[in-house]
mmCIF file of C-alpha atoms and ligand atoms in Angstrom:
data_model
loop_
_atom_site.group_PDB
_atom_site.id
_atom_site.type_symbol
_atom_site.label_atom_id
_atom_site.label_comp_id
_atom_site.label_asym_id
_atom_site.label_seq_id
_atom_site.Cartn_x
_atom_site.Cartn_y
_atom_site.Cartn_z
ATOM 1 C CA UNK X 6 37.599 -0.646 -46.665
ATOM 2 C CA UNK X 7 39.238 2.291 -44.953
ATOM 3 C CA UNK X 8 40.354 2.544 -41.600
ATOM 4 C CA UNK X 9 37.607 4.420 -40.488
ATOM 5 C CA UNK X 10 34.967 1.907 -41.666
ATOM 6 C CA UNK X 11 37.137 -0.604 -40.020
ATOM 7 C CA UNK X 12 36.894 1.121 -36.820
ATOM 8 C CA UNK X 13 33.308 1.428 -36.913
ATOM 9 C CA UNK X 14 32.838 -2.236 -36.801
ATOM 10 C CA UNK X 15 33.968 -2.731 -33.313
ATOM 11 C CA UNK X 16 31.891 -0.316 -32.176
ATOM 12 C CA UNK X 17 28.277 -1.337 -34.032
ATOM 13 C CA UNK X 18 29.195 -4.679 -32.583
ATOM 14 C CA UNK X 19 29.240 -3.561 -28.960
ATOM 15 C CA UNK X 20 25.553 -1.496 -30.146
ATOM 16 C CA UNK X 21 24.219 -4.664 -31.197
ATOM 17 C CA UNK X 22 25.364 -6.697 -27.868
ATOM 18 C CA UNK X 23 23.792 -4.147 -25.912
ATOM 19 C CA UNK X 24 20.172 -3.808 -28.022
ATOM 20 C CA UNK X 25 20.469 -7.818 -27.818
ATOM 21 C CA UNK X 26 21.225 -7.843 -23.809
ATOM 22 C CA UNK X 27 18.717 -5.344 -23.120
ATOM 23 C CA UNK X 28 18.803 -2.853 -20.455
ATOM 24 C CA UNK X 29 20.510 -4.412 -16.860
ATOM 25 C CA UNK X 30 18.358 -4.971 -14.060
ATOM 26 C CA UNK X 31 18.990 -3.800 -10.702
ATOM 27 C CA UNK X 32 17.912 -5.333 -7.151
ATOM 28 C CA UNK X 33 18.353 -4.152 -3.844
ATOM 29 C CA UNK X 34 16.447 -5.637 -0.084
ATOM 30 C CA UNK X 35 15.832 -3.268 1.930
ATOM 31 C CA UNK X 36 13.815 -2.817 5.533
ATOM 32 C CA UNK X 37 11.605 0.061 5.633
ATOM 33 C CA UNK X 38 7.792 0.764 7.088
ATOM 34 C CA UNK X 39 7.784 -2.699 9.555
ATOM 35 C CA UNK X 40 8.739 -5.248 6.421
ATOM 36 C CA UNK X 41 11.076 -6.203 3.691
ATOM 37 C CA UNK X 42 11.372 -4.962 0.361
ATOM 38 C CA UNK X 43 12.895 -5.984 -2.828
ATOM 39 C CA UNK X 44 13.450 -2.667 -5.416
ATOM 40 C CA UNK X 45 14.094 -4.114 -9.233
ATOM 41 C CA UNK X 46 14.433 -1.521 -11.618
ATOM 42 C CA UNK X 47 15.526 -1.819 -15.387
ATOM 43 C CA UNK X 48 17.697 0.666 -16.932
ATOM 44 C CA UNK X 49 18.922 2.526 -13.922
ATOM 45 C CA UNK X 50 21.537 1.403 -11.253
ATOM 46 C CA UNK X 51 21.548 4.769 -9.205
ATOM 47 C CA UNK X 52 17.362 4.807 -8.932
ATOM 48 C CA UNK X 53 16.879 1.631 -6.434
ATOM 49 C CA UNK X 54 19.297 3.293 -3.875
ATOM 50 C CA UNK X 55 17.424 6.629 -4.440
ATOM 51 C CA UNK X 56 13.760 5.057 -3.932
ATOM 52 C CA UNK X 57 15.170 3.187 -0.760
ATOM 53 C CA UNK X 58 16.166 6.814 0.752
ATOM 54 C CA UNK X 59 12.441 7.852 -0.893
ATOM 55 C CA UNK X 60 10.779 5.279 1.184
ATOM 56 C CA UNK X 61 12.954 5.302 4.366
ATOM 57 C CA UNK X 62 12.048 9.351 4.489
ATOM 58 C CA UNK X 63 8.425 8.512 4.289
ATOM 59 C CA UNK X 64 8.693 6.336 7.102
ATOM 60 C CA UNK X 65 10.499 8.834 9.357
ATOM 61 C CA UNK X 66 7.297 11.241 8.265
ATOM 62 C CA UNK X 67 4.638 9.042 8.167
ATOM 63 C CA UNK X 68 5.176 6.166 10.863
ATOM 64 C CA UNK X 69 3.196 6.522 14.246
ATOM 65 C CA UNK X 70 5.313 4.450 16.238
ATOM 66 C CA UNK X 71 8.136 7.313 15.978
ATOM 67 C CA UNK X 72 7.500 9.804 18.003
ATOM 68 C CA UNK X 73 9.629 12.466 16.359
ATOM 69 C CA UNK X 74 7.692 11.530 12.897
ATOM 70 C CA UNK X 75 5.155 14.700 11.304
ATOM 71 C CA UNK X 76 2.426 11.669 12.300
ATOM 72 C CA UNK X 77 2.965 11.568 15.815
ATOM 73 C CA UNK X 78 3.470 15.528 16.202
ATOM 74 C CA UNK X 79 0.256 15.707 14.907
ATOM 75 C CA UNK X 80 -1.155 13.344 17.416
ATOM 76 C CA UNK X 81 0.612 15.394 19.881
ATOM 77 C CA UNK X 82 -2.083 18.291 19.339
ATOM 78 C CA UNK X 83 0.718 20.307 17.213
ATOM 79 C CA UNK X 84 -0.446 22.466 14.325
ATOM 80 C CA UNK X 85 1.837 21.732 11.457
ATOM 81 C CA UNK X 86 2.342 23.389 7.749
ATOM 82 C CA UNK X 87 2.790 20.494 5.146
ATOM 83 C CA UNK X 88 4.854 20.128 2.285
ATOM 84 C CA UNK X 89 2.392 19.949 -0.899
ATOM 85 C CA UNK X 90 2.664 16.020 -0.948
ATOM 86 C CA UNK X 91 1.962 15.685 2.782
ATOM 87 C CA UNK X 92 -0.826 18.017 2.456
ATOM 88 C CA UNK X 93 -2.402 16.354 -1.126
ATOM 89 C CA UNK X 94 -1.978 12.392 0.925
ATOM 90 C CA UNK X 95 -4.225 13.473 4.078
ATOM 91 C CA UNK X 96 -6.920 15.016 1.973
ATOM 92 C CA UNK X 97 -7.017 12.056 -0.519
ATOM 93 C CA UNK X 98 -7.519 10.106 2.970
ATOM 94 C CA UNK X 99 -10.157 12.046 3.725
ATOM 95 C CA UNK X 100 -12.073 11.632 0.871
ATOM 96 C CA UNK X 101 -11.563 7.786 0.565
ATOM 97 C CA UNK X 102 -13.075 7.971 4.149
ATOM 98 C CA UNK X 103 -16.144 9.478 2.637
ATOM 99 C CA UNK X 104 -15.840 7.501 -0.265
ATOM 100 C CA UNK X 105 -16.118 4.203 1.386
ATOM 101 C CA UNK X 106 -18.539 5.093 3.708
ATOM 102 C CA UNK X 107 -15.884 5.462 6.734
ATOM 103 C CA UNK X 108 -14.677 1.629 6.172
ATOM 104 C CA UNK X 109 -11.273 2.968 5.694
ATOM 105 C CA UNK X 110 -10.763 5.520 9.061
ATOM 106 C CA UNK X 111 -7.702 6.818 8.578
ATOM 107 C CA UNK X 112 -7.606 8.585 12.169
ATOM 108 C CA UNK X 113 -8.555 5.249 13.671
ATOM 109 C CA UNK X 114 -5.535 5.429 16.149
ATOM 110 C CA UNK X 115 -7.138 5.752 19.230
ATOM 111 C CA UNK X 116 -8.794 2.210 18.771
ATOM 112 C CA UNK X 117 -6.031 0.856 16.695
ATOM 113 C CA UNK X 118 -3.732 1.488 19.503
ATOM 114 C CA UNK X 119 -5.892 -0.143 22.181
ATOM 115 C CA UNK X 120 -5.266 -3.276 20.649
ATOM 116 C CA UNK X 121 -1.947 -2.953 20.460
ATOM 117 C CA UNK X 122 -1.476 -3.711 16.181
ATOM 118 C CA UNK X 123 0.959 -1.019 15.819
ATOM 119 C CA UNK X 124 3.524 -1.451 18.881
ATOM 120 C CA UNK X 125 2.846 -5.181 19.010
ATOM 121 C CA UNK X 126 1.841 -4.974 22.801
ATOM 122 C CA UNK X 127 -1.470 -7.076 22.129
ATOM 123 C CA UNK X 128 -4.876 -7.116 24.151
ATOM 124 C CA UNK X 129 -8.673 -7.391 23.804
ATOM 125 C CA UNK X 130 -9.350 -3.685 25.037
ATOM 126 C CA UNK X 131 -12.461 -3.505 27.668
ATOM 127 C CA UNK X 132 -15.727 -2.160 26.371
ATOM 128 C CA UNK X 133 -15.704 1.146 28.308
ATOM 129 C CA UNK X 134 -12.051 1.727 26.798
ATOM 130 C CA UNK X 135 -13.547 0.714 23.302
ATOM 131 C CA UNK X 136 -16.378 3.044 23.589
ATOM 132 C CA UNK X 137 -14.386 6.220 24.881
ATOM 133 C CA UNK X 138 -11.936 5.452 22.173
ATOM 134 C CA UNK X 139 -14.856 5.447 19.103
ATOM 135 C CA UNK X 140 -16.149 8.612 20.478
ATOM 136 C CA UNK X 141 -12.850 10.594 18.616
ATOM 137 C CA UNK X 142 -12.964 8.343 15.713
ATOM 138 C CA UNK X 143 -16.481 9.301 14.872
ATOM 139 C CA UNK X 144 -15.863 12.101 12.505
ATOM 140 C CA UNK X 145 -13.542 13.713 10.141
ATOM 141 C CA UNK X 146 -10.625 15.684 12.910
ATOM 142 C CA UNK X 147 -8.942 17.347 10.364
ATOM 143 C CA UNK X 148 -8.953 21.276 10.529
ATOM 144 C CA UNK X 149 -7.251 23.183 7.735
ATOM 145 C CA UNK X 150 -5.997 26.589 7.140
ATOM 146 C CA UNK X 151 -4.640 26.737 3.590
ATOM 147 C CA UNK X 152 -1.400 24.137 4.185
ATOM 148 C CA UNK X 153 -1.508 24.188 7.698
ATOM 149 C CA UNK X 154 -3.031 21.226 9.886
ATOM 150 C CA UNK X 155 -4.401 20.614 13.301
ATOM 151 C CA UNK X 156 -6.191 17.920 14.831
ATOM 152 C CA UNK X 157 -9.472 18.137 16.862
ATOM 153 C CA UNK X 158 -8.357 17.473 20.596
ATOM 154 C CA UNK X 159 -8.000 13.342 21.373
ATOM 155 C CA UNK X 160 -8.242 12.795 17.458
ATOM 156 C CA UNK X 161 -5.158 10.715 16.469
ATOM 157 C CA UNK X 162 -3.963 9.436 12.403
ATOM 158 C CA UNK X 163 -2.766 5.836 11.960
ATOM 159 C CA UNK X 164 -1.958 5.796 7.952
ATOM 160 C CA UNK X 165 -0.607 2.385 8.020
ATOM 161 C CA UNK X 166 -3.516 1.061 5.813
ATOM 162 C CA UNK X 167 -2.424 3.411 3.152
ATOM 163 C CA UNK X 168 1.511 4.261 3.434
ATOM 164 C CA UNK X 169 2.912 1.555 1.412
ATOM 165 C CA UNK X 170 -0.037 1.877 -1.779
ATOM 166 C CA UNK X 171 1.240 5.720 -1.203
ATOM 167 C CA UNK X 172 5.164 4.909 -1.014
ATOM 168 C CA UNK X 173 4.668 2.962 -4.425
ATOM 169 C CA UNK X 174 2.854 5.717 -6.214
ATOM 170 C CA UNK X 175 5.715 8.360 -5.280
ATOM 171 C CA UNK X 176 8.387 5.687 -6.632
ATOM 172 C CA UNK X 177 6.105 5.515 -10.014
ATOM 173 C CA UNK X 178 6.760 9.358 -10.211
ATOM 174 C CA UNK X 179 10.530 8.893 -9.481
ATOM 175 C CA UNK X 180 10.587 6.612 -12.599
ATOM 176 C CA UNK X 181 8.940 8.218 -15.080
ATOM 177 C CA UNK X 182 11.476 11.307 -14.041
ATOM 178 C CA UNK X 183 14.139 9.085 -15.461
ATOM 179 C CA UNK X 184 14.214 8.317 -19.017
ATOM 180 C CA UNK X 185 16.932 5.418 -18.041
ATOM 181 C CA UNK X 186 14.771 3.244 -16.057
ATOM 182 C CA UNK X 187 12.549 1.456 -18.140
ATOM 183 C CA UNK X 188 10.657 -1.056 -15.860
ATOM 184 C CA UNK X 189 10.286 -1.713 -12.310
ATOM 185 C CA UNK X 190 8.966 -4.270 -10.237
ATOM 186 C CA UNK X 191 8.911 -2.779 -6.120
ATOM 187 C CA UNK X 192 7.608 -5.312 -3.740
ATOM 188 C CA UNK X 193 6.672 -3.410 -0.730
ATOM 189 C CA UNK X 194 5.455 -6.079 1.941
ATOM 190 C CA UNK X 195 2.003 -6.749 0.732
ATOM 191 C CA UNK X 196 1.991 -4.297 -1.809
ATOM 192 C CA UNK X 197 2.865 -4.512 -5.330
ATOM 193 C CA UNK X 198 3.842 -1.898 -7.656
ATOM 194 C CA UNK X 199 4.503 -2.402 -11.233
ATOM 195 C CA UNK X 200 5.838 -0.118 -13.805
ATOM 196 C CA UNK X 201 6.218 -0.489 -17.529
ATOM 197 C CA UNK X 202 6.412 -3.363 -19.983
ATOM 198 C CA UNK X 203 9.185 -5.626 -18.675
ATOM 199 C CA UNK X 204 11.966 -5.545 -20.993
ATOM 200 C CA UNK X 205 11.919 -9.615 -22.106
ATOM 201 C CA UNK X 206 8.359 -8.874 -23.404
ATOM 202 C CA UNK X 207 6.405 -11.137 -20.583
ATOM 203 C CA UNK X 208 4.295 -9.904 -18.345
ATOM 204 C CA UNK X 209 4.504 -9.298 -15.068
ATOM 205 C CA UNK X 210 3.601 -12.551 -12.421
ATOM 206 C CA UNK X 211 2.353 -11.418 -9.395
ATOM 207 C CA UNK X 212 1.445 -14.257 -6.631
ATOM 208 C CA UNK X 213 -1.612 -13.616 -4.612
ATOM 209 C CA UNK X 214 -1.218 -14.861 -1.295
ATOM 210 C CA UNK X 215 -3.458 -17.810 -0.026
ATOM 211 C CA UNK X 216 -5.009 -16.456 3.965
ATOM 212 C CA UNK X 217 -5.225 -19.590 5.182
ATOM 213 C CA UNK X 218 -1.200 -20.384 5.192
ATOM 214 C CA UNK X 219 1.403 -20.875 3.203
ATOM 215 C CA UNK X 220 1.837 -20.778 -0.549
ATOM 216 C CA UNK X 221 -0.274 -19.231 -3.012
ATOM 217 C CA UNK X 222 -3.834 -19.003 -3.929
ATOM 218 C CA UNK X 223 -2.946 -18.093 -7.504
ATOM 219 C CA UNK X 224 -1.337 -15.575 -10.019
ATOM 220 C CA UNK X 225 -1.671 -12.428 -11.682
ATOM 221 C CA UNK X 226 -0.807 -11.603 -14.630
ATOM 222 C CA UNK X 227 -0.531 -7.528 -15.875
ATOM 223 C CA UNK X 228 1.140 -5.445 -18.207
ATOM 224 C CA UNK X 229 1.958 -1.915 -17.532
ATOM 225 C CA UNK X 230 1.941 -0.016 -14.585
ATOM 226 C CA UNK X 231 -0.324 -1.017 -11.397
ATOM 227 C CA UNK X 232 -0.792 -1.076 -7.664
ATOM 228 C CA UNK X 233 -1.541 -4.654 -6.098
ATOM 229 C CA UNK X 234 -1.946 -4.680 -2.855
ATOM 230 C CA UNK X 235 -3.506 -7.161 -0.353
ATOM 231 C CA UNK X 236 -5.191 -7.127 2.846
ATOM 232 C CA UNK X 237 -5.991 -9.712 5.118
ATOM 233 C CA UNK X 238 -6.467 -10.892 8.706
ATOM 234 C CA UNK X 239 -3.694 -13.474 8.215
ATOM 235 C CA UNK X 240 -0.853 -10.561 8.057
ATOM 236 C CA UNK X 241 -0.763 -9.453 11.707
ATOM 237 C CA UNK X 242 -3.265 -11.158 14.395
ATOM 238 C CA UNK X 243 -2.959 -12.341 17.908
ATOM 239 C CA UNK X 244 -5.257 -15.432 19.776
ATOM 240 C CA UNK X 245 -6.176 -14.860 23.189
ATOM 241 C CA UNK X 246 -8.457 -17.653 25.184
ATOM 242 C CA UNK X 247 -8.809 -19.365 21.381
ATOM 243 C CA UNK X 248 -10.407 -16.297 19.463
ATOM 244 C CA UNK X 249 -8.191 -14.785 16.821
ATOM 245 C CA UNK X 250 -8.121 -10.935 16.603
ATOM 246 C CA UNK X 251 -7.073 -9.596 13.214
ATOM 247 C CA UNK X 252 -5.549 -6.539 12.663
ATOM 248 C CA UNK X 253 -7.771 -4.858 10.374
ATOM 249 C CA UNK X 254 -10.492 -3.693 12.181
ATOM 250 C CA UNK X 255 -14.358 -2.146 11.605
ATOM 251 C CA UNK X 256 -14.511 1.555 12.892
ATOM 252 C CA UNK X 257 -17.871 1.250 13.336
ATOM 253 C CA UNK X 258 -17.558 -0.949 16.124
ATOM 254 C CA UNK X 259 -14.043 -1.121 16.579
ATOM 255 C CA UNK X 260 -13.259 -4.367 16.811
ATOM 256 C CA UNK X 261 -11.810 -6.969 14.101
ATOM 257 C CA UNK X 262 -13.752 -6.825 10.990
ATOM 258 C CA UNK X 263 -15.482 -10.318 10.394
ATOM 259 C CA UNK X 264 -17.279 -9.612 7.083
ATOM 260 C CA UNK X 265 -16.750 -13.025 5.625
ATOM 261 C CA UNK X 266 -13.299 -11.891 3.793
ATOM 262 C CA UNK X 267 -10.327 -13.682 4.620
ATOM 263 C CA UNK X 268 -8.175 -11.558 2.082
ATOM 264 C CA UNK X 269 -8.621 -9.010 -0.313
ATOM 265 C CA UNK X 270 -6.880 -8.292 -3.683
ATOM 266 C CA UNK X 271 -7.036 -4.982 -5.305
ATOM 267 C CA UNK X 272 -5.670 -4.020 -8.745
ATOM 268 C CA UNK X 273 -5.780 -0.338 -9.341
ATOM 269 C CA UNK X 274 -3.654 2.651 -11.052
ATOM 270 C CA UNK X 275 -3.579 4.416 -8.256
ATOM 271 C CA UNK X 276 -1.419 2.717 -5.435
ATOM 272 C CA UNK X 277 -3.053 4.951 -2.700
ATOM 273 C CA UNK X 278 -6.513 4.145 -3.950
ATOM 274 C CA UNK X 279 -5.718 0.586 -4.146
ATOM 275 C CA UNK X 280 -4.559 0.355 -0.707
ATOM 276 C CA UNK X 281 -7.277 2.453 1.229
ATOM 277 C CA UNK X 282 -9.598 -0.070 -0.827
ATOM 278 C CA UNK X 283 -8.011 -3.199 0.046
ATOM 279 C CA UNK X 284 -8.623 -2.020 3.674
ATOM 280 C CA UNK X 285 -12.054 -1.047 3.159
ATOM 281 C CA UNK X 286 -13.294 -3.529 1.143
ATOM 282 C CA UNK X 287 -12.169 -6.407 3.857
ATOM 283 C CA UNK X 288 -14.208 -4.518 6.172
ATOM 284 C CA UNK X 289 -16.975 -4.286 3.791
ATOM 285 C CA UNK X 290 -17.349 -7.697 2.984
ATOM 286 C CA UNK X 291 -18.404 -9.591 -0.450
ATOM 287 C CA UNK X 292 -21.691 -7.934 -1.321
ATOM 288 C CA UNK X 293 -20.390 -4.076 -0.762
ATOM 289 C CA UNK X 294 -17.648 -4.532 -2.171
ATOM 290 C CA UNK X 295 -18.658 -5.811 -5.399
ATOM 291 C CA UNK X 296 -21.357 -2.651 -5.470
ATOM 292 C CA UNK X 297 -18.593 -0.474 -4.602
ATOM 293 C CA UNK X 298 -16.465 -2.041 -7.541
ATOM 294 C CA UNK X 299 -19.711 -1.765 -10.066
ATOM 295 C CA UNK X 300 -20.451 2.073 -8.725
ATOM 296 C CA UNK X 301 -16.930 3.022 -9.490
ATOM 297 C CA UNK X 302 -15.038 1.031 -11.847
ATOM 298 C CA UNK X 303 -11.884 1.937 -11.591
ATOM 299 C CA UNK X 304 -10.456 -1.023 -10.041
ATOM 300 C CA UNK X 305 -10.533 -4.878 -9.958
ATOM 301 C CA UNK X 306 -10.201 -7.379 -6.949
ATOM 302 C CA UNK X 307 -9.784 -10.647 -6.473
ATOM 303 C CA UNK X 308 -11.807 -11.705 -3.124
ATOM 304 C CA UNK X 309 -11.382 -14.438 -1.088
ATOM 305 C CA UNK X 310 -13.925 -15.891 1.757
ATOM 306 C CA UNK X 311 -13.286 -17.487 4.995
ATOM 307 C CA UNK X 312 -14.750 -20.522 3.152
ATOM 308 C CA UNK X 313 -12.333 -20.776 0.255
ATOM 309 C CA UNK X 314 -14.540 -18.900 -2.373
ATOM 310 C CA UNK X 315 -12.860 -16.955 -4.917
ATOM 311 C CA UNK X 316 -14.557 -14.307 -6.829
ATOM 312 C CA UNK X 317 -13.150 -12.443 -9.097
ATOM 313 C CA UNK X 318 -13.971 -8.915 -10.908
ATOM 314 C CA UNK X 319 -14.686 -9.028 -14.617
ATOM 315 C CA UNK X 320 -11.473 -7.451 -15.467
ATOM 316 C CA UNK X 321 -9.339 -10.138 -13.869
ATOM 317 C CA UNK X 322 -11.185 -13.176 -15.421
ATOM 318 C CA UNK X 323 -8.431 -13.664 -18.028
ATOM 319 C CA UNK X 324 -5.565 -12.455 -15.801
ATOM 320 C CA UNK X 325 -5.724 -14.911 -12.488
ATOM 321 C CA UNK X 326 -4.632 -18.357 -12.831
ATOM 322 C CA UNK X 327 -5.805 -19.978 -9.924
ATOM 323 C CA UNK X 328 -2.591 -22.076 -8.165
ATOM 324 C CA UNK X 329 -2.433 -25.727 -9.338
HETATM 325 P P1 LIG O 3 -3.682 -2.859 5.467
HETATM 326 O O1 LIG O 3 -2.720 -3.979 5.714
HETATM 327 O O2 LIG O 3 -3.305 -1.961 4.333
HETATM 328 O O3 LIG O 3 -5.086 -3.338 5.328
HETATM 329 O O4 LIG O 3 -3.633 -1.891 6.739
HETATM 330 C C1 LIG O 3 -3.904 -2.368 8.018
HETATM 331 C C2 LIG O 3 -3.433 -1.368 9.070
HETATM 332 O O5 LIG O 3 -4.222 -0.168 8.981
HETATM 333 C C3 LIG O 3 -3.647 -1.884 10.484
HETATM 334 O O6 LIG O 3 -2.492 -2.517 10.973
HETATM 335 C C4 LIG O 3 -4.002 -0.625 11.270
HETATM 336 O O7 LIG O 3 -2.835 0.076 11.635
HETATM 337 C C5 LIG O 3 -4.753 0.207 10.249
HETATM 338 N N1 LIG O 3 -6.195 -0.076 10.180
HETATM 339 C C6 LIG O 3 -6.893 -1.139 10.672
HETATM 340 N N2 LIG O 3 -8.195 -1.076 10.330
HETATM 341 C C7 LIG O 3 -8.342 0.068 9.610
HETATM 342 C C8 LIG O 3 -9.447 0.693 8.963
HETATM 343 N N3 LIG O 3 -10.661 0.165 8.971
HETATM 344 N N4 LIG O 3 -9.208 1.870 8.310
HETATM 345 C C9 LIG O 3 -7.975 2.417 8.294
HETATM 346 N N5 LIG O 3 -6.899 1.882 8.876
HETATM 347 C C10 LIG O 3 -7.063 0.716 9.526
HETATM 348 MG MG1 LIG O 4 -4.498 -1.039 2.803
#
């Protein structure tokens, strides 16, 4: 054997180690958009620094509690030109306004911030205030001239029921712009976002939540690329004179929804779709939402009542494993 060959050896070995190791996964916690997130990605060390910058700018944007952000000037009454992402998120939101029959509002500020769910300043907001409040939330504020926005006068956006399923969506096209990264698994508060086959060949576990305290209600399990994301009363709620006021509330009356839901599962490609749904569908209770899922298909759920009942879409039959 020449010296060459000899050489080689050395080197197939490390190609073999590495094949055998697979490629290195990568963690980072992080604190962006009001919770804590773990970033895992496979393949890439740079990416789970770059999607932490991706998500922290999105915040700065997006979050109306900042009143510097491109939410709050438009709150402000200031007519803004949008970048084409910007612009393509607000008119997805309004059509999933349409689409679910206004049960996601995404310019539901005006009530949302009565109660107080996005500064944390809590109260049970007086029925005059409630109805002066609904009157701007009744239709669709936005006003559009080509990229250019501007909100009807008193109309405010809250996107907080839709930032995160959005945030994990832009990540997903982060990813597949680099070759390297092979998997990822982003927890974004209540959100989920999946991408790829993970590299060991199992698929990926996701626990749903149990509302009514700790621990789990069961587990998902998916291959590929999805958007999980859960909604529920239990997330954010205050108690005043023993009534408990969840955060998620019904714009047509503009209080707390009470539809029977205590939590709501979605499963969808789409991460903004999934999470304007998981919103809506809590609002719309067991009944509408199972039409909606019939009438258009493209997502599964996992819905659980105030009572304990589980029901689950046909597509997740074989994929939830109720906990033990
Ligand atoms: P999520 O946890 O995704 O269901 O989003 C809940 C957040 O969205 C709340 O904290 C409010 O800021 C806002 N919100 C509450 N109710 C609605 C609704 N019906 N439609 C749109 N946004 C809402
Ligand atoms: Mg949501």
């Amino acid at each position: 054997m020449g010296f060459k060959r000899l050489a080689l050896i050395p080197v197939l070995l490390f190609c073999v180690l590495l094949t055998a190791c697979g490629p290195r996964e990568h963690s980072r916690q992080c604190f962006a958009m009001d919770t804590v997130m773990t970033l895992t990605v496979w393949g890439d060390e740079s990416i789970p620094g770059e999607l932490q910058k991706l998500l922290q700018n999105m915040e700065n944007d997006l979050s109306v509690t900042r009143p510097d952000s491109l939410v709050s000037r438009l709150n402000a009454g200031q007519e803004l030109t949008l970048s084409r992402e910007y612009g393509e998120l607000l008119r997805r939101a309004q059509v999933l306004e349409e689409e679910t029959g206004g049960a996601f509002c995404p310019w539901l500020y005006p009530v949302t911030k009565l109660w107080g769910f996005t500064t944390g300043q809590y109260r049970v907001p007086g029925e005059r205030e409630l109805e002066t409040a609904l009157a701007s939330t009744g239709q669709d504020p936005m006003h559009w001239e080509g990229d250019t926005l501007r909100l009807e006068k008193g109309a405010e956006l809250d996107l907080g029921a839709i930032v995160k399923g959005w945030a994990g969506e832009q990540c997903v096209s982060r990813l597949k712009a680099c070759p390297e990264a092979v998997a990822a698994l982003l927890s974004l508060g209540g959100n989920i976002q999946t991408y790829g086959e993970k590299p060991d060949g199992s698929p990926w576990r996701i626990g749903v939540q149990s509302p009514f305290g700790e621990g789990l209600a069961g587990t998902l399990e998916l291959r590929g690329t999805w958007a999980v994301v859960t909604s529920g009363g239990y997330e954010r709620y205050f108690e005043e004179n023993g009534v408990r006021y969840t955060h998620i509330l019904d714009p047509a009356t503009g209080r707390p929804a009470q539809s029977g839901l205590a939590s709501v599962t979605v499963v969808c490609a789409d991460g903004l779709r999934a999470d304007a749904l998981s919103t809506a569908l809590l609002v719309m209770g067991r009944e509408k939402a199972m039409a909606l899922w019939e009438a258009w298909g493209d997502f599964e759920a996992v819905l659980i009542e105030m009572d304990g009942t589980v029901t689950l879409t046909s597509g997740l039959e074989n994929a939830f494993s109720p906990a033990g």
